[in-house]
Coordinates of C-alpha atoms in Angstrom, one line a residue:
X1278 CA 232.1 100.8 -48.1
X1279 CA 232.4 97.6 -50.0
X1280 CA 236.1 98.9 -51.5
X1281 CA 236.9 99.3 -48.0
X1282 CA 235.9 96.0 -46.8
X1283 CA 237.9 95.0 -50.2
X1284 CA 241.2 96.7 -48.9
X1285 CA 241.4 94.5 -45.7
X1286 CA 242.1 98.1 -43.8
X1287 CA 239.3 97.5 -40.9
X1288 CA 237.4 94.9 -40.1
X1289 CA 233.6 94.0 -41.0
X1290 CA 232.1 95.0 -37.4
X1291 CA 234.2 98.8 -37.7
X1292 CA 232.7 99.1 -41.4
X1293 CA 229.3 98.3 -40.1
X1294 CA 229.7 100.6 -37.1
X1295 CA 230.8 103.4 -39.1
X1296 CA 228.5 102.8 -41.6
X1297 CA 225.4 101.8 -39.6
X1298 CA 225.3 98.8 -41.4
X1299 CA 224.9 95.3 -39.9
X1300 CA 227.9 93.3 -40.6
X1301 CA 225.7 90.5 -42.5
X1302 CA 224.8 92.9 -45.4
X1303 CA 228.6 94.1 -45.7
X1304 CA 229.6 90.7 -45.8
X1305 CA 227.0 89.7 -48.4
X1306 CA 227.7 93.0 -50.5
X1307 CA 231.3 91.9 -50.2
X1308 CA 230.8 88.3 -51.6
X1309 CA 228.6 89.6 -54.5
X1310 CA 231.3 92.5 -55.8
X1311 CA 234.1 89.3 -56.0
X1312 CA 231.7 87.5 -57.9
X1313 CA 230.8 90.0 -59.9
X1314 CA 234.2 91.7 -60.2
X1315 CA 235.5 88.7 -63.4
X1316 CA 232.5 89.3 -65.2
X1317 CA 232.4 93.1 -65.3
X1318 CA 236.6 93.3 -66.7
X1319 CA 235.3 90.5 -69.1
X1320 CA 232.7 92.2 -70.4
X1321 CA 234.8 95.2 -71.2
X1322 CA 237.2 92.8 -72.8
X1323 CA 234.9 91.7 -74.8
X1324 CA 233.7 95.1 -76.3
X1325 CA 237.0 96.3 -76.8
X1326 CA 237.8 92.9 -78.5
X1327 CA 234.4 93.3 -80.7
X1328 CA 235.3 97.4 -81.4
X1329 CA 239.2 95.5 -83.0
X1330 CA 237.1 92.9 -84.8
X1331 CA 234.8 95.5 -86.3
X1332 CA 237.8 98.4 -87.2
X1333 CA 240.0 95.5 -88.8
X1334 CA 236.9 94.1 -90.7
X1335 CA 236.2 97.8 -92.1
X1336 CA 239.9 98.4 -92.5
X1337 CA 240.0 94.8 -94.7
X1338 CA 237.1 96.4 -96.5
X1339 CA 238.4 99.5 -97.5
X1340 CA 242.0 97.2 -98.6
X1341 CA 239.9 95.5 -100.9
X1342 CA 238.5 98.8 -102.7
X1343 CA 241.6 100.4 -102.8
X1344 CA 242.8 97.2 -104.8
X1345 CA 239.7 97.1 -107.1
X1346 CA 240.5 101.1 -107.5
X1347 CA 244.3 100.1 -108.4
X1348 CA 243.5 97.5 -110.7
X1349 CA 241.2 100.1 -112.5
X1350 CA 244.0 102.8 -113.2
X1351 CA 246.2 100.6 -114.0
X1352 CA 244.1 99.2 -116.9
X1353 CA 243.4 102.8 -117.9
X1354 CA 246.7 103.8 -117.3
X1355 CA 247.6 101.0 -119.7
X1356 CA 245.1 102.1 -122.1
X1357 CA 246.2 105.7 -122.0
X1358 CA 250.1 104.2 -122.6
X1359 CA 249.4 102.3 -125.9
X1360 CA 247.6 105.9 -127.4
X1361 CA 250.0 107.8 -126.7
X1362 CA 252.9 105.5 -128.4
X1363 CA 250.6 105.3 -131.6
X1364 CA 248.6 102.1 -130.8
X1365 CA 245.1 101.6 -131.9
X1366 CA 242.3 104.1 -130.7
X1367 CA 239.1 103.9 -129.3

């Protein structure tokens, strides 16, 4: 009913007489989805923009142990290098 009264197709006394609703509380249902209407795409907004924040932050984390991994082998690797070509052992 309020989408309706949204969409400007009939007026508020046809809605109410359809409905059996008196044109007051259509009207008042009316005004409260247009003020509410901001806050609910906001909110979605919002959680979308906190489920981005949170993926990037684990995605940063998971950069940062495939660099401390990296690092690792290539120390190893180095290690592994300098035995083979008759350098000191362990």
């Amino acid at each position: 009913m309020v989408l309706e009264s949204l969409k400007n197709e009939k007026t508020i006394a046809e809605l109410a007489s359809d409905y059996g609703v008196h044109p007051n509380q259509i009207t008042q249902w009316r005004k409260q989805t247009l003020e509410d209407l901001p806050a609910l795409f906001s909110s979605k907004q919002a959680k979308k923009d906190r489920a981005h924040e949170e993926e990037r932050e684990e995605l940063l984390k998971q950069i940062g142990q495939l660099k401390v991994e990296l690092e690792w082998v290539k120390k190893k690797s180095g290690i592994l290098h300098s035995r083979r070509r008759g350098g000191p052992s362990t």
